[in-house]
Every structure is written in structure tokens, then in C-alpha cells.
Short mmCIF file of C-alpha atoms and ligand atoms in Angstrom, two decimals:
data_model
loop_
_atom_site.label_atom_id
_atom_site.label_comp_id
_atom_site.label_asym_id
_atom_site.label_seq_id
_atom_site.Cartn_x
_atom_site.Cartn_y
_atom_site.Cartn_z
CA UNK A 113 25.46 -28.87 1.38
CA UNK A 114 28.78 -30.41 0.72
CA UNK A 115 30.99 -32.02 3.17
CA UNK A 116 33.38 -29.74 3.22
CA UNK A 117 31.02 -26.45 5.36
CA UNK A 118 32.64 -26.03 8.69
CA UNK A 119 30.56 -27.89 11.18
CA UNK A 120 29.72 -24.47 13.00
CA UNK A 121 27.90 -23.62 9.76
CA UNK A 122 26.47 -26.62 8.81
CA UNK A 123 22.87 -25.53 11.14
CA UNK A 124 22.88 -21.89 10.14
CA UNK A 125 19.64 -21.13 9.39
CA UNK A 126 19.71 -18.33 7.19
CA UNK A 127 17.34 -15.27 6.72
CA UNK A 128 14.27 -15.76 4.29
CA UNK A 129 14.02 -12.47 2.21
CA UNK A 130 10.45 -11.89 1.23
CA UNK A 131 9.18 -12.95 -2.56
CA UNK A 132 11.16 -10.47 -5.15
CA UNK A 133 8.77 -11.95 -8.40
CA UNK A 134 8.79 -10.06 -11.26
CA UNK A 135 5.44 -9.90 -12.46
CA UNK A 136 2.17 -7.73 -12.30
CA UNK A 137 1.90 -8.21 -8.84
CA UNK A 138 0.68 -5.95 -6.16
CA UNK A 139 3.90 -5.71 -3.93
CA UNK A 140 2.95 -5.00 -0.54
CA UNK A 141 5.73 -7.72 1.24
CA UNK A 142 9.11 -6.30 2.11
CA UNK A 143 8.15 -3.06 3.16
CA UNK A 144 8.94 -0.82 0.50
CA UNK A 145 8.11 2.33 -0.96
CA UNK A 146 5.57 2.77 -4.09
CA UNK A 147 7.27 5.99 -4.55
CA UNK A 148 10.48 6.63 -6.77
CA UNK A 149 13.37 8.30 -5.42
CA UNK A 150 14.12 11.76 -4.96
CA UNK A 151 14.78 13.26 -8.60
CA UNK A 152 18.55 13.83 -7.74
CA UNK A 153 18.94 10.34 -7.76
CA UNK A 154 18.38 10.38 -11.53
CA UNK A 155 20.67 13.08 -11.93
CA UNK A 156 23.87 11.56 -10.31
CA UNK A 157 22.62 8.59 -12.28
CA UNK A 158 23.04 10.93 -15.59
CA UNK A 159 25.95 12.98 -14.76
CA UNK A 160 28.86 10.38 -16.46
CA UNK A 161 29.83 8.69 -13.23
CA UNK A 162 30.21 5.79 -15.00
CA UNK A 163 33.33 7.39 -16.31
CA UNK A 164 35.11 7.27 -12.80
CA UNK A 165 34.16 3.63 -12.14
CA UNK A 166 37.89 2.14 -13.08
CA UNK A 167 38.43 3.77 -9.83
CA UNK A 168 37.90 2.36 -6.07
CA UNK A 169 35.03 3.55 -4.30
CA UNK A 170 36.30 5.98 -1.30
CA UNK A 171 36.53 3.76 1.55
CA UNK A 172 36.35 7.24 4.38
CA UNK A 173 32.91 7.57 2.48
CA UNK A 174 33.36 11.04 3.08
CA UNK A 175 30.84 12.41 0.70
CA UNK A 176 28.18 10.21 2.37
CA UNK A 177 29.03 11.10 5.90
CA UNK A 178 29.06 14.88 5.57
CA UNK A 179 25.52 14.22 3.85
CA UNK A 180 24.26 12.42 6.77
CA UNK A 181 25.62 14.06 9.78
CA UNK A 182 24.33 17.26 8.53
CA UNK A 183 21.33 16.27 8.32
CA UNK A 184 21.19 15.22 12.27
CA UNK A 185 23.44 17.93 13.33
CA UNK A 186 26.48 15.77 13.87
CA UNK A 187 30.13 15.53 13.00
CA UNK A 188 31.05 12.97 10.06
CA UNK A 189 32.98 10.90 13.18
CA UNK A 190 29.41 9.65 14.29
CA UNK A 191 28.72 8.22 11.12
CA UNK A 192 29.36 4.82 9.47
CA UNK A 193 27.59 4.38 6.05
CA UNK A 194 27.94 0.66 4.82
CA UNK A 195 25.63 -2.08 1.98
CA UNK A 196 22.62 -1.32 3.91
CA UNK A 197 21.64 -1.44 7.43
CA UNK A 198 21.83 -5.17 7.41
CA UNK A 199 25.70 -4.82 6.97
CA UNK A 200 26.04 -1.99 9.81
CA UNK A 201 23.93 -4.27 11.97
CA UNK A 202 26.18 -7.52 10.87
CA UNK A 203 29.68 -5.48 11.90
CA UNK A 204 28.12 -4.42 14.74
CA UNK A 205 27.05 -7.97 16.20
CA UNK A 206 30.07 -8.77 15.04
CA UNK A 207 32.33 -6.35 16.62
CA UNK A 208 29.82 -6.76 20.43
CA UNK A 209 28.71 -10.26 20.27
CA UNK A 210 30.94 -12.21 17.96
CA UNK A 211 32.59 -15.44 19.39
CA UNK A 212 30.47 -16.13 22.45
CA UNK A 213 28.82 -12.89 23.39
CA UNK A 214 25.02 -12.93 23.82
CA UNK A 215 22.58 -10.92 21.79
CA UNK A 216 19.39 -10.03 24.15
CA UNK A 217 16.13 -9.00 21.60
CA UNK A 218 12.47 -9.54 21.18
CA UNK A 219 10.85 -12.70 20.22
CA UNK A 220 9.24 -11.28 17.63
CA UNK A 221 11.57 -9.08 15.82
CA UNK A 222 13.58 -8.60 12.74
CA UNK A 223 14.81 -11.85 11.55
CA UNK A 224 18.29 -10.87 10.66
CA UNK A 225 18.95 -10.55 14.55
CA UNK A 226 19.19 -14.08 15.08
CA UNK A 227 20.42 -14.86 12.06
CA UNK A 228 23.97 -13.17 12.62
CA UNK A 229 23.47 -13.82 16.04
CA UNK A 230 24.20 -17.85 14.85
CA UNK A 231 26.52 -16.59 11.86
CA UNK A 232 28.66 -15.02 14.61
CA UNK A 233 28.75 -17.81 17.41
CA UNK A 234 27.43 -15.52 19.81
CA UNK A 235 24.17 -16.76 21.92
CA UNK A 236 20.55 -15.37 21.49
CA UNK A 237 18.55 -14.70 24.58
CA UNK A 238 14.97 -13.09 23.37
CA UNK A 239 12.57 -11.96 25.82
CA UNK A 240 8.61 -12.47 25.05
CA UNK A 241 6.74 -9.33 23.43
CA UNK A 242 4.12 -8.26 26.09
CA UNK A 243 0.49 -10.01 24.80
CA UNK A 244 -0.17 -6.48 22.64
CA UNK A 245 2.61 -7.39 20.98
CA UNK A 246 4.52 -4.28 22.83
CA UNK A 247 8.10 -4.47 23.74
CA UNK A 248 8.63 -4.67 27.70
CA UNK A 249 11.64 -2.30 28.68
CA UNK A 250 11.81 -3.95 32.22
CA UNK A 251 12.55 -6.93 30.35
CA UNK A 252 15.87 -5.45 28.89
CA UNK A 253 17.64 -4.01 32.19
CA UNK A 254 21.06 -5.42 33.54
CA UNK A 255 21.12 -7.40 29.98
CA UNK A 256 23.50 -10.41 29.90
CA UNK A 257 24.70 -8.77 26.42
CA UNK A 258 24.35 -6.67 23.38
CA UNK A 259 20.83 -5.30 23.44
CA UNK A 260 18.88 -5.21 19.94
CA UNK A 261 15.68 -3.41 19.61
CA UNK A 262 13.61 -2.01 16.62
CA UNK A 263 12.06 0.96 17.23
CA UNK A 264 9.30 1.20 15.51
CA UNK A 265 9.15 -2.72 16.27
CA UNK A 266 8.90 -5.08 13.22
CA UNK A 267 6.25 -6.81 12.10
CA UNK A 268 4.44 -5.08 14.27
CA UNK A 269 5.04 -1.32 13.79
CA UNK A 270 4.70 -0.58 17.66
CA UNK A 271 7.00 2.27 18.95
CA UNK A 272 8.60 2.62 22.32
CA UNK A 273 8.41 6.22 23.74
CA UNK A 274 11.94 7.76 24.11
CA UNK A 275 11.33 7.87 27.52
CA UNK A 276 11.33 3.99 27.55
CA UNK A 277 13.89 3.39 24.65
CA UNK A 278 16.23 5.82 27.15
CA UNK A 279 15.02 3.34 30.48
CA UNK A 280 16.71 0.41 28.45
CA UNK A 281 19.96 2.23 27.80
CA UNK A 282 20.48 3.89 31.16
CA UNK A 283 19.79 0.73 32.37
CA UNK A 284 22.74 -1.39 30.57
CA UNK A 285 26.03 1.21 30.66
CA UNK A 286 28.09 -1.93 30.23
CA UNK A 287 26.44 -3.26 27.39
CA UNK A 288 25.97 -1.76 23.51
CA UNK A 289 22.59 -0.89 22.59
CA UNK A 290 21.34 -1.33 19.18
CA UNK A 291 18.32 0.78 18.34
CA UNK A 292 17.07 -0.01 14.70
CA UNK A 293 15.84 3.11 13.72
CA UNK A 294 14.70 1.80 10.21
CA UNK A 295 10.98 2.96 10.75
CA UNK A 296 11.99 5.94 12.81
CA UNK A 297 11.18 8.50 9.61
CA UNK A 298 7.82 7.36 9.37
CA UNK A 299 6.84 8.13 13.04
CA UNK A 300 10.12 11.30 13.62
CA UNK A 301 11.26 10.11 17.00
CA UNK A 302 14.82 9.57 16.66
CA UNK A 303 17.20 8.45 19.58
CA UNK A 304 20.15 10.13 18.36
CA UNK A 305 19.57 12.96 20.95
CA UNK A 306 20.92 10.55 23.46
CA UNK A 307 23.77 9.96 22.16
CA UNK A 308 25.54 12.90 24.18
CA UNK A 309 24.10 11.29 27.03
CA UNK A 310 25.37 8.09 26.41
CA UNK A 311 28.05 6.28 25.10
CA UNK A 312 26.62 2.71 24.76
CA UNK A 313 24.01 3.82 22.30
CA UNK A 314 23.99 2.57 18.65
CA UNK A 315 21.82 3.87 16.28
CA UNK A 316 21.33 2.22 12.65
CA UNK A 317 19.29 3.36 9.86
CA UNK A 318 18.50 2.63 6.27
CA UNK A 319 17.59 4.56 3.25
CA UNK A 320 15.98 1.21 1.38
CA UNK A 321 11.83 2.02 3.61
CA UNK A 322 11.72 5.54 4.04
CA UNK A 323 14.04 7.06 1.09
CA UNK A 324 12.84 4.55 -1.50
CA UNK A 325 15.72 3.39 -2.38
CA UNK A 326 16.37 -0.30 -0.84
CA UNK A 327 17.82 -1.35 -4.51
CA UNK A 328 21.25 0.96 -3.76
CA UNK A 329 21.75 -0.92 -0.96
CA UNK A 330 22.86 2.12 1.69
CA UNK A 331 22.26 1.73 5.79
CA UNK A 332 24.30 3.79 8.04
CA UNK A 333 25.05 3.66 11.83
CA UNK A 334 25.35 6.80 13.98
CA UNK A 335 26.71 6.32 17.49
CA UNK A 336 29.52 8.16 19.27
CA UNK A 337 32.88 7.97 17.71
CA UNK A 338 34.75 5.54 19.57
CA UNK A 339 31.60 2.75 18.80
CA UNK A 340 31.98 4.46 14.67
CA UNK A 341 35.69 3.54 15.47
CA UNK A 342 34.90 -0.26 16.59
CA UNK A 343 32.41 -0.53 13.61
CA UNK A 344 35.51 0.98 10.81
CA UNK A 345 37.70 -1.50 12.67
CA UNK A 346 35.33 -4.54 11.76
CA UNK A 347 34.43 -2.79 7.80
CA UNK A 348 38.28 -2.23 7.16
CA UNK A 349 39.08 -6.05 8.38
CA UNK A 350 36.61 -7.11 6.07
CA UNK A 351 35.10 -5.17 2.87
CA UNK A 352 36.86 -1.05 2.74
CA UNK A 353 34.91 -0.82 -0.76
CA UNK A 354 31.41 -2.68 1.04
CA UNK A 355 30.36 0.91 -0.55
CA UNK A 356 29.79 1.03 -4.42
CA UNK A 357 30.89 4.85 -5.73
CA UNK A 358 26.88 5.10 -7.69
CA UNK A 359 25.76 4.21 -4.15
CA UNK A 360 27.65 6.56 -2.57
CA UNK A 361 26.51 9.56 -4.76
CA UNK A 362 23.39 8.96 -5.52
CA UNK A 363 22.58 8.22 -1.33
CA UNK A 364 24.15 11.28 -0.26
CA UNK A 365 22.13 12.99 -2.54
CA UNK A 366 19.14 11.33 -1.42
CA UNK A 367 19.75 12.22 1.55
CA UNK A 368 19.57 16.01 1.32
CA UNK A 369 16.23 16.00 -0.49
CA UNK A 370 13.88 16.56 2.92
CA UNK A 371 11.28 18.39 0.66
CA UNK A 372 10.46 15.54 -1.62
CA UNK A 373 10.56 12.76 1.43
CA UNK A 374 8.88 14.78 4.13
CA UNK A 375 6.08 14.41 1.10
CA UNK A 376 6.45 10.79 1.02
CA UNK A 377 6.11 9.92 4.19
CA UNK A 378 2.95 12.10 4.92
CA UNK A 379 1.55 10.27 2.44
CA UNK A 380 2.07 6.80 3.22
CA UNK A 381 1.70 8.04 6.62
CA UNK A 382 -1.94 9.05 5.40
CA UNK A 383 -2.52 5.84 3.73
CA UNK A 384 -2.03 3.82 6.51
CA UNK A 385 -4.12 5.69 8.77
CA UNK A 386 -7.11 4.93 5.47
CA UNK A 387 -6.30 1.34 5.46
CA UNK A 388 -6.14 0.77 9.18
CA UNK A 389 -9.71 2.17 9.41
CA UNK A 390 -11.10 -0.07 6.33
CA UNK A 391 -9.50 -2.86 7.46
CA UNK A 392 -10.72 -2.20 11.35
CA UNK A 393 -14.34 -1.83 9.79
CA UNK A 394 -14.11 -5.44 8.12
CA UNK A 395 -13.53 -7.14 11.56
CA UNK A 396 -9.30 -6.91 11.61
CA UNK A 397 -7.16 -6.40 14.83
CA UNK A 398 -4.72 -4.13 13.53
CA UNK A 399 -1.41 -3.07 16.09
CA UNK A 400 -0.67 0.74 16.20
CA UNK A 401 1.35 0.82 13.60
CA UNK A 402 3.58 3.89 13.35
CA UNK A 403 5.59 2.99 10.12
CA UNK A 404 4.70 1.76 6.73
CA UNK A 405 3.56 -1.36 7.36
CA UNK A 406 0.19 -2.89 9.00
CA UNK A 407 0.33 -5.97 11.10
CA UNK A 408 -3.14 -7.69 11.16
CA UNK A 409 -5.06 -10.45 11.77
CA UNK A 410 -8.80 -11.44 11.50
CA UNK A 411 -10.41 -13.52 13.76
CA UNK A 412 -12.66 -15.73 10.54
CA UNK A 413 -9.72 -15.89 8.35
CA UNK A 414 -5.95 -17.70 9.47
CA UNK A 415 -2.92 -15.46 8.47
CA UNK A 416 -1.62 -17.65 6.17
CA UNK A 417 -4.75 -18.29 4.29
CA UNK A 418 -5.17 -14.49 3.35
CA UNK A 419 -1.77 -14.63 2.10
CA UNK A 420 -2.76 -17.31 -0.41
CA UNK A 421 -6.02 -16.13 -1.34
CA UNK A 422 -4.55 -12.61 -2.32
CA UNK A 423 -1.38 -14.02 -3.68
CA UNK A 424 -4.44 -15.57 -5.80
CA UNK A 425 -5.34 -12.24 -7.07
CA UNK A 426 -2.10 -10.91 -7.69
CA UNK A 427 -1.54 -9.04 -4.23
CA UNK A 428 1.78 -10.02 -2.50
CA UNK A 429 1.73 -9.59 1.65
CA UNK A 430 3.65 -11.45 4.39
CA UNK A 431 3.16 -13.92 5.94
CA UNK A 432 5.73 -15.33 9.39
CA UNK A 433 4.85 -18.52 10.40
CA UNK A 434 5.80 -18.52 13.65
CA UNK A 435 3.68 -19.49 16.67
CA UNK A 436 2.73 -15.79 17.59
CA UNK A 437 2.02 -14.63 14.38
CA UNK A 438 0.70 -16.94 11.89
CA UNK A 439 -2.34 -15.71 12.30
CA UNK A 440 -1.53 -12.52 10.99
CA UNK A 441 -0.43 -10.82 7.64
CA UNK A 442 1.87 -8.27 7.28
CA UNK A 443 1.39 -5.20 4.73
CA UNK A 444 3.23 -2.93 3.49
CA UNK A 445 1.74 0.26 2.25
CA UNK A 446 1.41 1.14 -1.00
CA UNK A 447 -0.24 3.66 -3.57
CA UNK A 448 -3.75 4.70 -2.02
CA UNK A 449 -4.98 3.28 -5.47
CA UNK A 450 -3.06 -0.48 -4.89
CA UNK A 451 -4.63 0.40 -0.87
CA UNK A 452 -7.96 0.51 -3.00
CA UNK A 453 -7.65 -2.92 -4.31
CA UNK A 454 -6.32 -4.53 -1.65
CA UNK A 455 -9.46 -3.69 0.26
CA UNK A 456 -11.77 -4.31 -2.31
CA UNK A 457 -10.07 -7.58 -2.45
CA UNK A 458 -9.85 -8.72 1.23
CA UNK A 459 -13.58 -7.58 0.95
CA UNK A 460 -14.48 -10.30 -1.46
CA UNK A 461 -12.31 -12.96 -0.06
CA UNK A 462 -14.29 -12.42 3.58
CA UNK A 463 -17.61 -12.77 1.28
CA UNK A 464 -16.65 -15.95 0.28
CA UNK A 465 -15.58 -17.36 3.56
CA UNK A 466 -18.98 -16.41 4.79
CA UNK A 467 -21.11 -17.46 1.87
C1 PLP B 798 14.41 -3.55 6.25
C2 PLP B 798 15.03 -3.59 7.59
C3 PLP B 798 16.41 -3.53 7.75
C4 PLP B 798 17.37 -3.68 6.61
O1 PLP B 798 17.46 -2.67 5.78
P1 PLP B 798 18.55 -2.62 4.63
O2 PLP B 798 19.17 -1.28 4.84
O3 PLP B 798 17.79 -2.74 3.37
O4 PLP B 798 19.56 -3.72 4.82
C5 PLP B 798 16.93 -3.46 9.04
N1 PLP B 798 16.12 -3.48 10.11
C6 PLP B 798 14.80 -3.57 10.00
C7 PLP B 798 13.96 -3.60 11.23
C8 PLP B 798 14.20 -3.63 8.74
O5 PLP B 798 12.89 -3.77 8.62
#
């Protein structure tokens, strides 16, 4: 660090991305998807855009927009498409919490929460996961701030009803509402019904988990369109062109393709289901896991250990050393035949431990 960081930024403690190595490794760490991308990614890929690229990207991100908000049944003014859902959720912590606001979320959560939290000056109140690692929605009401949930929760992949999700919003009409939806394809319960019910709700999403595609770099946000409003107010201030003209393409292509994801999901959907029930049968404590992820922990073997031993033989999981969950490992599903291994491995590691 040099001496010349402002002092506000001179404690930041940024986010840790999980290990990008590129080797023969087993990938099964940041939660994303062994499948390629819908075949219409290729083709905008192919079609000579490259020829158009002296040009700006289209800061309205029109092309994008119409793609999304027909596919949820909306008008393009609910939509905000930006460099992944991490930007959306950045603008929008930003735009509700910057400069001494308070961001109210989980203890165990997504990391970037806290992280802009800081980056922004705003403070972070987080509220205990119950002791099944469930979110609490009591917990949330009156909230002295911007509430942030994931829904499905990471790490652990535990989803709130609707019913509850709607408890927490009805419950705060004079506070935003974040609801990261970035698991919501794997499980299909979406909040964005609730938006004509209320105006406080803010919906993000990301096509890097479910749409296989977290190398474009394309999130969105979907909220009624005075919050889209706030959120172009805070993009235009900062980055018009945070969107890339491949990105914008090739995502709203994507995005169209339900056939070949509704596929995708079912079977990583599947695979989880197979893993969960191996990994049960060897003596894990798995969480009900709705997305593509497993959160799990075995009672002979510390969290952090595991990770080493199958980093070992070539398998990459996660591992968050924090008090509440060191002793587990988080893993993202993969190919049934990488699933394969990864049992047969954890198998033999257990072996050992015992013999
Ligand atoms: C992966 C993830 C994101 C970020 O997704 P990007 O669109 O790749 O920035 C946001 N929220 C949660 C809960 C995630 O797991």
C-alpha cells in the first residue's frame, strides 16, 4: 500500500474470489456450470461483430433489456443489465446505502455484501443465520437500512418461501430490499411477481451460475422503474459503456434459449440430488440445498482439511474460514462423471482418516 490511499480505504478488506488455476483440475469452487453455453452464443460470436467494435457499446442496452423483460413478462423500464450482478448489486448499495446508510444482511452470506458495504462508507448490521443455517425473516422487519438477502442463500443453498421473502418486504416499505436471485433458476421461485405489489423490491440476477456464462460478465437488476431509474442514475455517473457490445449480444441471446437451459438445470438439479445422497451415506450433514452448490460438513473430517486433501488429488472446492463454517466445504456441481470422482475420492480420503 502506498502512502498516498485515502485513509477511508486504507482497511478495506476486499473480496477473495475463489482459485481461477489453470490446470487439470476438477473445478467445483466458484459455483459454475460444467456445461457450455447455449449454441447461439457461438453464433453471435461468429457473425463479424468484431467488425462494429470501433463503435461504443449502446449504453440504453436496449437489445439486452427487451431480451430480458420478455422473458419475465415485463417492460424494458424494469430492467437494468450491467458487468455482472456484482456491478448491479455495487450501484445499488451505492445508490441506498452509500455515505452512511446501513446495509442489514445475514452473517453468513455472499461476501461481496460487506465488501461494498465498507467500499461505500455505509455501516453493516448482519443478523445471525438461525442454527440450520436458515435465514430468520423476523430478524429483518422495521430494518435500520437497505435489506440484502440471497435467496437461495449462499454457501448454504437454503431458500426462503415467497411467503417469507414477501414477510421481509411488507415489513420494511421505507427501506430497499435486495433479493439476490442468483440461484433462483435452479430452484424457479422468482420474486419478481411482487414487484406490482411493491415498490421497495429489488431484484438482481446473473447469467454467470445458471446460463453458464460467468466469463461475459452480464448481471441484471429488475425492480420497478423509478428504483431502474436510481440504479441508471448511479451507471451513467459512473461507467455508460460498464456493458461490452460481444456481451451485450451474445447475453441477450443467451437469454432466449429456455430449451437448452431448462436442460441444464434439470440436470445439475439431478446431480445434486445424486451427490447429496452419496455424500449423506458417507456420514456428511448436507443443508437443503436448492441451487448448484452443496454445503457440507463431516463430523471425522474439519472443513478445511477436505479442502486440502482433495486439492491433493486435483479436485478444487471451497473452503470459508469463518467461525460458522470452517468446518464445512462448499461444492459446486459438476458433470455427474467429475460427481463420480469426487465421491470416489472423499471415499478414500475418509478410509485413510480411519485406518
Ligand atoms: C456469483 C454470485 C453473484 C455474482 O455474480 P456475477 O454476475 O458473476 O457478478 C452475486 N450474488 C451471489 C449470491 C452469487 O453467488
Amino acid at each position: 500500500m502506498s502512502n498516498f490511499l485515502r485513509p477511508q480505504y486504507q482497511n478495506l478488506k476486499p473480496y477473495t474470489p475463489g482459485e481461477q488455476i489453470n490446470a487439470d483440475y476438477i473445478k467445483l469452487n466458484t459455483n459454475e456450470s460444467p456445461f457450455p453455453p447455449s449454441p447461439r452464443v457461438g453464433e453471435v460470436l461468429r457473425s463479424g461483430i468484431e467488425e462494429r467494435l470501433q463503435l461504443y457499446s449502446d449504453p440504453t442496452l436496449g437489445e439486452l433489456h427487451r431480451a430480458v423483460a420478455a422473458k419475465f413478462g415485463l417492460t424494458e423500464d424494469y430492467v437494468m443489465a450491467a458487468n455482472g450482478s456484482d456491478d448491479v448489486l455495487a450501484f445499488a448499495i451505492m445508490a441506498y446505502a452509500g455515505g452512511g446508510g446501513t446495509v442489514v444482511c445475514p452473517d453468513i452470506t455472499y461476501g461481496f455484501y460487506p465488501v461494498y458495504t465498507n467500499l461505500f462508507g455505509a455501516k453493516l448490521v448482519t443478523h445471525p443465520l438461525c442454527e440450520d443455517f436458515s435465514v430468520n425473516a423476523d430478524d429483518y422487519f422495521n430494518a435500520p437500512g437497505t435489506v440484502v438477502i440471497a435467496n437461495p442463500n449462499a454457501p448454504t443453498g437454503i431458500a426462503l418461501p415467497l411467503s417469507e421473502i414477501e414477510r421481509i418486504i411488507a415489513a420494511n416499505r421505507d427501506n430497499i430490499v435486495i433479493i439476490d436471485e442468483a440461484y433462483m433458476p435452479f430452484h424457479g421461485d422468482s420474486c419478481i411477481p411482487l414487484l406490482v405489489k411493491y415498490e421497495n423490491l429489488l431484484v438482481t440476477m446473473t447469467m454467470s451460475k445458471s446460463h453458464s456464462l460467468a466469463g461475459l460478465r452480464v448481471g441484471f437488476a429488475v425492480a420497478n422503474p423509478h428504483i431502474i431509474a436510481d440504479l441508471n442514475r448511479i451507471r451513467y455517473s459512473f461507467n455508460p459503456y460498464n456493458l461490452n457490445a460481444i456481451s451485450i449480444k451474445a447475453a441477450a441471446a443467451a437469454i432466449a434459449d429456455d430449451e437448452y437451459y431448462d436442460g441444464c438445470i434439470a440436470e445439475i438439479n439431478r446431480t445434486r440430488e445424486w451427490v447429496t445422497s452419496e455424500l449423506v451415506q458417507l456420514g456428511f450433514v448436507c443443508t437443503p440445498s436448492v441451487a448448484n452448490f452443496i454445503f457440507a460438513a463431516h463430523p471425522a473430517i474439519d472443513g478445511g482439511e477436505l479442502y486440502r486433501k482433495l486439492k491433493e488429488r486435483i479436485i478444487l472446492v471451497r473452503h470459508l474460514d469463518t467461525p460458522r463454517t470452517r468446518g464445512h466445504v462448499r461444492i459446486s456441481i459438476g458433470t455427474m462423471g467429475q460427481m463420480v470422482r469426487l465421491i470416489t475420492e472423499i471415499r478414500s480420503i475418509l478410509e485413510d482418516k480411519n485406518a
